XYZ file of C-alpha atoms in Angstrom:
427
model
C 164.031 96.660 167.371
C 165.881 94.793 170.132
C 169.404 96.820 169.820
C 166.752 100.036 169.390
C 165.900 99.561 172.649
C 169.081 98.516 174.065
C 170.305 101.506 173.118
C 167.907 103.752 174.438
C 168.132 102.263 178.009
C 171.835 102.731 177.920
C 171.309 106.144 176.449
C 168.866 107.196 179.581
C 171.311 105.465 182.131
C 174.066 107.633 181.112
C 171.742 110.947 181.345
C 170.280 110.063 184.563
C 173.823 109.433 185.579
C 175.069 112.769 184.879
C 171.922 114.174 186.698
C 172.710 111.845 189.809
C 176.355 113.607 189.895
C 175.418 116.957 189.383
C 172.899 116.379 192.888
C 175.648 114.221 194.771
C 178.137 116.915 193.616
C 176.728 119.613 195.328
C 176.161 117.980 198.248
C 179.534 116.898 198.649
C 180.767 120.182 197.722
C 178.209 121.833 200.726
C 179.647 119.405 203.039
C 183.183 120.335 202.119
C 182.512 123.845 202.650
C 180.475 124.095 205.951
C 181.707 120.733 207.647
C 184.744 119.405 206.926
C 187.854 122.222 208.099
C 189.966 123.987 206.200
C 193.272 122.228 205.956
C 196.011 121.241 203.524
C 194.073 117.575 202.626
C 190.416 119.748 202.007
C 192.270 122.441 199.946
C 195.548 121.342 198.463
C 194.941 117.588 197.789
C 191.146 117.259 197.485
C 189.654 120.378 195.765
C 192.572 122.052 194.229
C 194.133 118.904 193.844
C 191.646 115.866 192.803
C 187.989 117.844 192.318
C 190.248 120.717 190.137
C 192.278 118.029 188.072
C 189.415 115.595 187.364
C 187.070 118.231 186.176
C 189.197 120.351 184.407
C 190.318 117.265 182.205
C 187.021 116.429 181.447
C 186.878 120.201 180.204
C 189.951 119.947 178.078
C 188.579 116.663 176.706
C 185.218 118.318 175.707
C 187.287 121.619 174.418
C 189.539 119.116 172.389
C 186.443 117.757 170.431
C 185.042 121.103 169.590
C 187.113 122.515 166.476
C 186.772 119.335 164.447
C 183.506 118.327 165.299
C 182.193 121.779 164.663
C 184.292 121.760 161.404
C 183.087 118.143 159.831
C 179.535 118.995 161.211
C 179.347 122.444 159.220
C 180.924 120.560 156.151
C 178.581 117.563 156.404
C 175.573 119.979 156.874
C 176.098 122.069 154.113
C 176.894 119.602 151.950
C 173.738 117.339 152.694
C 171.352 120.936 152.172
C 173.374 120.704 149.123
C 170.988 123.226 147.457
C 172.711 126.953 147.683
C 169.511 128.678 147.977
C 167.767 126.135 150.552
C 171.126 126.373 152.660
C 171.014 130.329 152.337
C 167.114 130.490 153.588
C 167.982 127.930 156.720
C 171.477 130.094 157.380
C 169.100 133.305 156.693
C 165.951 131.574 159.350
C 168.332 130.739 161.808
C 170.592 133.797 161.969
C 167.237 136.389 161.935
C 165.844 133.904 164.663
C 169.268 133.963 167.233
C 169.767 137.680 167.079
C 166.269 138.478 167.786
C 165.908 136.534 170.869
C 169.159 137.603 171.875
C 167.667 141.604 171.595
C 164.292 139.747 173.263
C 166.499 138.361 175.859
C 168.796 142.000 176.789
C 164.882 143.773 176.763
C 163.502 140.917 179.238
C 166.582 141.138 181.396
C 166.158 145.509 181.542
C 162.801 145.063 182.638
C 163.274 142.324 184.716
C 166.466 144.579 186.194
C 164.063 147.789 186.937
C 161.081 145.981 188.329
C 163.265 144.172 191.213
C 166.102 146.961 191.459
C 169.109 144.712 192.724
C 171.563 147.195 192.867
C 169.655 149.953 194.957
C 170.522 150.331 198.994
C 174.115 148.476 198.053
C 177.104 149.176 199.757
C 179.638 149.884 197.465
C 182.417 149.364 199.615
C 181.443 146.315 199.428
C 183.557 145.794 196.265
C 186.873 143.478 196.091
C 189.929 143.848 194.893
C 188.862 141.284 192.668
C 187.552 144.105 190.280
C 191.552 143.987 189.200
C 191.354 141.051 188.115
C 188.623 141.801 185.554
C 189.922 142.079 181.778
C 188.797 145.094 180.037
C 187.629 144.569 175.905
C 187.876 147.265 173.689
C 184.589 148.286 171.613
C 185.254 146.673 168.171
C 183.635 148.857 165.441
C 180.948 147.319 162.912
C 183.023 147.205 160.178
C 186.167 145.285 162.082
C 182.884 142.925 163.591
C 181.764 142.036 159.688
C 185.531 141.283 158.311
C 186.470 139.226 161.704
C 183.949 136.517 159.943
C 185.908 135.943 157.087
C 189.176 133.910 158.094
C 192.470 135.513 156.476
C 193.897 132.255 157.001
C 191.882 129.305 157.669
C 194.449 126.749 159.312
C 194.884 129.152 161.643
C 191.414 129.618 162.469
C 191.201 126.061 163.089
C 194.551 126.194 165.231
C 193.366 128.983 167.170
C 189.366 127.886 167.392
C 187.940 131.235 166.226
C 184.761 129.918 166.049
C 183.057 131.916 163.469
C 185.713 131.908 161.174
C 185.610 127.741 160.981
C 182.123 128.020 160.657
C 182.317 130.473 157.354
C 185.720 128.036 156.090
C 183.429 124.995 156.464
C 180.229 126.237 155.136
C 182.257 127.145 151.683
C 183.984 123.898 151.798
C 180.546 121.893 152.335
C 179.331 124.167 149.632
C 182.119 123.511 146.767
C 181.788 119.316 147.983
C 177.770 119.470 147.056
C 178.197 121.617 143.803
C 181.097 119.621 142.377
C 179.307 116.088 142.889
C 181.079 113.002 141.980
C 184.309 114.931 141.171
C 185.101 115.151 144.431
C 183.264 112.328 146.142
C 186.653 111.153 148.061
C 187.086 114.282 149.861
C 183.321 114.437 150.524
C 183.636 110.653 152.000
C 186.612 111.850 154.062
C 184.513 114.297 155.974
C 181.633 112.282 156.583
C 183.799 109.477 158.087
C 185.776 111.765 159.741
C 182.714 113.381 161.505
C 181.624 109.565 162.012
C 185.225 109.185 164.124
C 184.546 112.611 165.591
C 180.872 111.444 166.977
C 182.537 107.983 168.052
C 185.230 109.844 169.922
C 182.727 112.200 171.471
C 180.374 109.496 172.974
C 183.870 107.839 174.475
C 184.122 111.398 176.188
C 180.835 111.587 177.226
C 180.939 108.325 179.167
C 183.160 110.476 181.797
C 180.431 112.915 181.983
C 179.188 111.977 185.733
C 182.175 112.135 187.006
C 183.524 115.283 185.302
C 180.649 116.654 186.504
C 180.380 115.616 189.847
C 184.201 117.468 190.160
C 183.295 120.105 189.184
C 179.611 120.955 190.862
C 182.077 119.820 193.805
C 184.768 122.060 193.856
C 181.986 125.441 192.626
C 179.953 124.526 195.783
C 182.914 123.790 198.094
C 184.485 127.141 197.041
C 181.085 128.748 197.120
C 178.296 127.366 199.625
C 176.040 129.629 200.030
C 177.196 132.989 202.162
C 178.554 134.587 199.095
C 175.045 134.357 197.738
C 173.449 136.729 200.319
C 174.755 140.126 199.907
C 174.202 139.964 196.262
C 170.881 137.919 196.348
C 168.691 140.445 194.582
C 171.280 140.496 191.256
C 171.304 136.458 191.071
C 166.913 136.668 191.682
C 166.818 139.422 188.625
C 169.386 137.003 186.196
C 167.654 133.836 187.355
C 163.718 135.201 186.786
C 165.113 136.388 183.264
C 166.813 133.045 182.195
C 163.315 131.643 183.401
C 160.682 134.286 181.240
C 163.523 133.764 178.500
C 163.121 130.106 178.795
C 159.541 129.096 179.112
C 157.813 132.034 177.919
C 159.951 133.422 174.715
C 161.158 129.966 173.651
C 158.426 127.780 174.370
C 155.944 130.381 173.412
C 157.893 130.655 169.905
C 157.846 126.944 169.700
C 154.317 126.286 170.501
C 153.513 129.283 167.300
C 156.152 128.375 164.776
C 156.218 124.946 165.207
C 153.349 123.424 166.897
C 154.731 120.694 169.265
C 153.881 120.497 173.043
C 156.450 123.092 174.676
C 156.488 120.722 177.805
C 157.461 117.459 176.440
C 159.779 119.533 174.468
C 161.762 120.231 178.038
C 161.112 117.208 179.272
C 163.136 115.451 176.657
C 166.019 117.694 176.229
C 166.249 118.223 180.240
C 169.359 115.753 180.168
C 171.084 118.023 177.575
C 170.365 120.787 179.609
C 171.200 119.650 182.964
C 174.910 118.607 181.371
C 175.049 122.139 179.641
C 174.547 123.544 183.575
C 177.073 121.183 185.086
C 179.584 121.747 182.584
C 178.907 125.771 181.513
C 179.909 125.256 177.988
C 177.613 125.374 174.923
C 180.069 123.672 173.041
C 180.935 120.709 174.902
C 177.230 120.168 174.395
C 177.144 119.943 170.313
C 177.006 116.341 169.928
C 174.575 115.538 172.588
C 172.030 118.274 171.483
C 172.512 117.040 167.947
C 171.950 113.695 169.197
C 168.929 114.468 171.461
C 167.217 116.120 168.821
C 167.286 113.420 166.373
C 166.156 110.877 168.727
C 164.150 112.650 170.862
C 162.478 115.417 168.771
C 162.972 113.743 165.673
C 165.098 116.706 163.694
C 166.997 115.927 160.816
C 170.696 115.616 161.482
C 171.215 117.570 157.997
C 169.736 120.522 159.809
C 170.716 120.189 163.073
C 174.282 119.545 162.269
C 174.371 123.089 160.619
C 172.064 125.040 163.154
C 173.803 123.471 166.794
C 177.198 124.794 166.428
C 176.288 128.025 164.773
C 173.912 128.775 167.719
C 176.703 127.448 170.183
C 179.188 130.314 168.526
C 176.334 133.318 168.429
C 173.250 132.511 170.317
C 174.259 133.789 173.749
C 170.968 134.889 175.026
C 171.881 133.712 178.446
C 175.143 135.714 178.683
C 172.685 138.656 177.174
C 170.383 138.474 179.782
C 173.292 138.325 183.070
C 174.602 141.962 181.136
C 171.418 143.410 180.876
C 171.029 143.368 184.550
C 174.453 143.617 185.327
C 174.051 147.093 183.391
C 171.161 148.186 186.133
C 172.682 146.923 189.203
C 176.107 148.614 188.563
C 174.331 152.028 187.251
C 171.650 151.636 190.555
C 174.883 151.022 192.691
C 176.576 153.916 191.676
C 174.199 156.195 191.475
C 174.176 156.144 187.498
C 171.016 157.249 185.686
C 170.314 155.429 181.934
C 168.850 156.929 179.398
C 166.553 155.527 177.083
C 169.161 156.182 174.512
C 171.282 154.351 176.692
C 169.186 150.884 176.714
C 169.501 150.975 173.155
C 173.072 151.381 173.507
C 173.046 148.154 175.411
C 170.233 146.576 173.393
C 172.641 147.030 170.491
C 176.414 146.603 172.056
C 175.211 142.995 173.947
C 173.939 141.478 171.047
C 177.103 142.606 168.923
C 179.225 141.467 171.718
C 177.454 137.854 171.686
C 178.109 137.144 167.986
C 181.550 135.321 168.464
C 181.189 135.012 172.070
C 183.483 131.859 172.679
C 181.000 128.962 174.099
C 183.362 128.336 177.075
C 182.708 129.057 180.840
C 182.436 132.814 182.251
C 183.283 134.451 178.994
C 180.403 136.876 179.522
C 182.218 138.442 182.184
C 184.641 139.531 179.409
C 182.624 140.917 176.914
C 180.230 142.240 179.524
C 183.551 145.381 179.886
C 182.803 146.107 176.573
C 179.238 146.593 177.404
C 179.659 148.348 180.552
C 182.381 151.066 178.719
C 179.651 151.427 175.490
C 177.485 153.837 178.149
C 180.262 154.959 180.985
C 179.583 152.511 183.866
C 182.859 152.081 185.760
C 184.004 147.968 185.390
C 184.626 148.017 188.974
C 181.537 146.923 189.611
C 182.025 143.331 187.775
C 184.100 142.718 190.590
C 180.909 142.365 192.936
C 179.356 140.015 190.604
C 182.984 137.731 189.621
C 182.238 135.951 192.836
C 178.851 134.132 192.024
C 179.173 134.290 188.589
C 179.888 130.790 187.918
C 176.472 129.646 189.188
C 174.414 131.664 186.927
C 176.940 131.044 184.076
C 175.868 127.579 184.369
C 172.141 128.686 184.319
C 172.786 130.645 181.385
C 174.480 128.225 179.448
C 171.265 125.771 179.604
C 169.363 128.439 178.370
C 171.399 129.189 175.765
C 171.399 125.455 174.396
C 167.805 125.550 175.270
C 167.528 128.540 172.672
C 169.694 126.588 169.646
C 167.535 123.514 170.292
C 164.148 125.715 169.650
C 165.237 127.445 166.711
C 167.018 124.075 165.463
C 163.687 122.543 165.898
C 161.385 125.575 164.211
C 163.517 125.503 161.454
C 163.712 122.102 160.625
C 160.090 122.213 160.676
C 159.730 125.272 158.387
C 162.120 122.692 155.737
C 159.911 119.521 156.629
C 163.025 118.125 158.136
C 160.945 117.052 161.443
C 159.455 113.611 162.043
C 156.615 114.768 164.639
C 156.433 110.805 164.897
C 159.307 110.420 166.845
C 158.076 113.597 168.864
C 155.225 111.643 170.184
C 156.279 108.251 170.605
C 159.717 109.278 172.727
């Protein structure tokens, strides 16, 4: 009872760490940008230098952990279901669940997009020639979208950390290990020690979170501040009030029906996870402390969890949804554009396509958001405007997106009495 406890103190001192640095962080980063003068020590040495190192190696270091601790987890998962059909009706749940809050999510952020019209009165000379910089992403047809899944060649999957592709590889392996038994009980001991080194290894990481994340809150806010908010004010108020009704209305209203637990308590323990998902902007570097969170906090089954966390972190990008469904009506109200209602659908049906596989990494969206822009003829010039503040709502984003895997990790365990309500109430 005594190491329980001991435990959970140091547990809550690292979280309220890593919320301590993200505040510090961007109030050193605000004082870097409107007090202290440009100059080869601000720029060179201290945020391209120190600020950029320190948090981008905490990044790498998160990034490093991902492919095998997504890998063991699917294995261990699947093979702890171990019953094909109950593991095809939790894949089934969870899938059905993360693509229709991810068409919720594009129809919230429409709306939301037409009510406050942020693209209307704009100045489009106001555009950069940052818009070359933009990447454009071919539309990938249905069929080439289904066969991407299947790996040709798993090592290289796993060398290359196509992320739906290790999920498939490790689902079949987890399979085989739980159908085959005591035949292979060496292999399936391999992979459940290995994911023990993997989860050791991860909370050695996340001991660096605070000051990972104080870098790099510093060096977003000391290239930032605030000015570069302004002109495009109305855009960030459309994405932010979506990521909120998306949030606290769809997902907590969902949770509160399908599963029955207190939607506020249910923030108010996984706030920590989802003030390090913001700080960081990177639903994978976020796997092991959502799985965690939820089994301490929430009290859901690892067996679940560990199957339903990294397969939301690869296709449930609800966030990234929302920022193109309004980035689709401020660049069609900028230029003049007129939608059709055939052309919501269009996006409705391109943005969640273009989430499934979505790599979990920071500003992605902006990629995949060409793709979305070229499905109904809106010129990608206009994701040049929106490059420069993206990074601050793709770290609001990215906490609702983790937000979203934790819900329907949570639901679903519940639907497979895999939840301890217990634990619920007394954390």
């Amino acid at each position: 009872m005594e190491n329980t406890e001991t435990k959970a103190k140091k547990k809550l001192g690292l979280t309220t760490k890593i919320f301590i640095a993200l505040i510090v962080g961007a109030i050193f980063g605000m004082v870097l940008h409107y007090v202290v003068p440009s100059g080869h020590i601000k720029d060179n040495i201290l945020i391209e230098g120190v600020l950029y190192i320190v948090g981008q190696g905490f990044i790498r270091l998160m990034k490093m952990l991902v492919v095998p601790l997504v890998f063991c987890s699917i294995v261990c998962g699947s093979m702890s279901i171990g019953d094909t059909k109950k593991l095809g009706t939790v894949g089934v749940r969870t899938l059905a669940f993360y693509l229709a809050t991810t068409a919720l999510a594009i129809c919230v952020a429409l709306t939301m997009g037409n009510i406050l019209d942020p693209g209307v009165g704009l100045d489009m000379s106001a555009i950069s020639s940052s818009a070359a910089e933009v990447q454009t992403m071919e539309a990938t047809s249905m069929s080439a979208t289904l066969l991407n899944i299947i790996p040709d060649n798993p090592i290289g999957a796993l060398a290359n950390g196509t992320m739906l592709q290790i999920i498939v590889f490790a689902l079949i392996v987890g399979i085989i290990l739980a159908k085959l038994g005591e035949k292979t009980e060496t292999v399936a001991n391999f992979f459940s020690q290995f994911n023990d080194i993997m989860m050791e290894m991860t909370m050695m990481v996340m001991s660096l979170a605070p000051i990972g994340v104080f870098c790099l809150i510093s060096r977003t806010f000391a290239g930032i501040g605030f000015s570069a908010f302004l002109p495009l004010a109305k855009y960030m108020i459309a994405v932010l009030l979506a990521l909120c009704v998306q949030c606290f209305i769809v997902y907590l209203g969902l949770l509160k029906i399908f599963s029955g637990l207190n939607p506020i308590k249910f923030i108010k323990n996984f706030f920590p996870v989802m003030a390090f998902a913001f700080s960081t902007a990177t639903s994978n570097a976020t796997i092991p402390m959502s799985i965690d969170t939820l089994a301490t906090k929430m009290g859901v089954s690892k067996r679940i969890s560990s199957f339903t966390i990294p397969l939301g972190a690869t296709i449930n990008m609800d966030g990234t949804a929302i920022m193109q469904g309004v980035a689709v009506v401020f660049a069609a109200q900028a230029f003049g554009i007129a939608l059709t209602p055939a052309d919501y659908v269009t996006v409705i049906g391109t943005a969640t396509l273009a989430s499934i596989g979505t790599a979990g990494v920071p500003s992605v969206g902006l990629v995949t958001l060409t793709m979305v822009f070229n499905s109904v003829g809106l010129p990608v010039e206009a994701i040049g405007l929106i490059m420069g503040i993206d990074r601050i709502l793709d770290m609001s984003r990215t906490a609702v997106n983790i937000t979203g895997d934790a819900v329907c990790t949570t639901i679903v365990a519940h639907q497979n009495n895999a939840l301890d309500r217990e634990v619920f109430k007394n954390s």
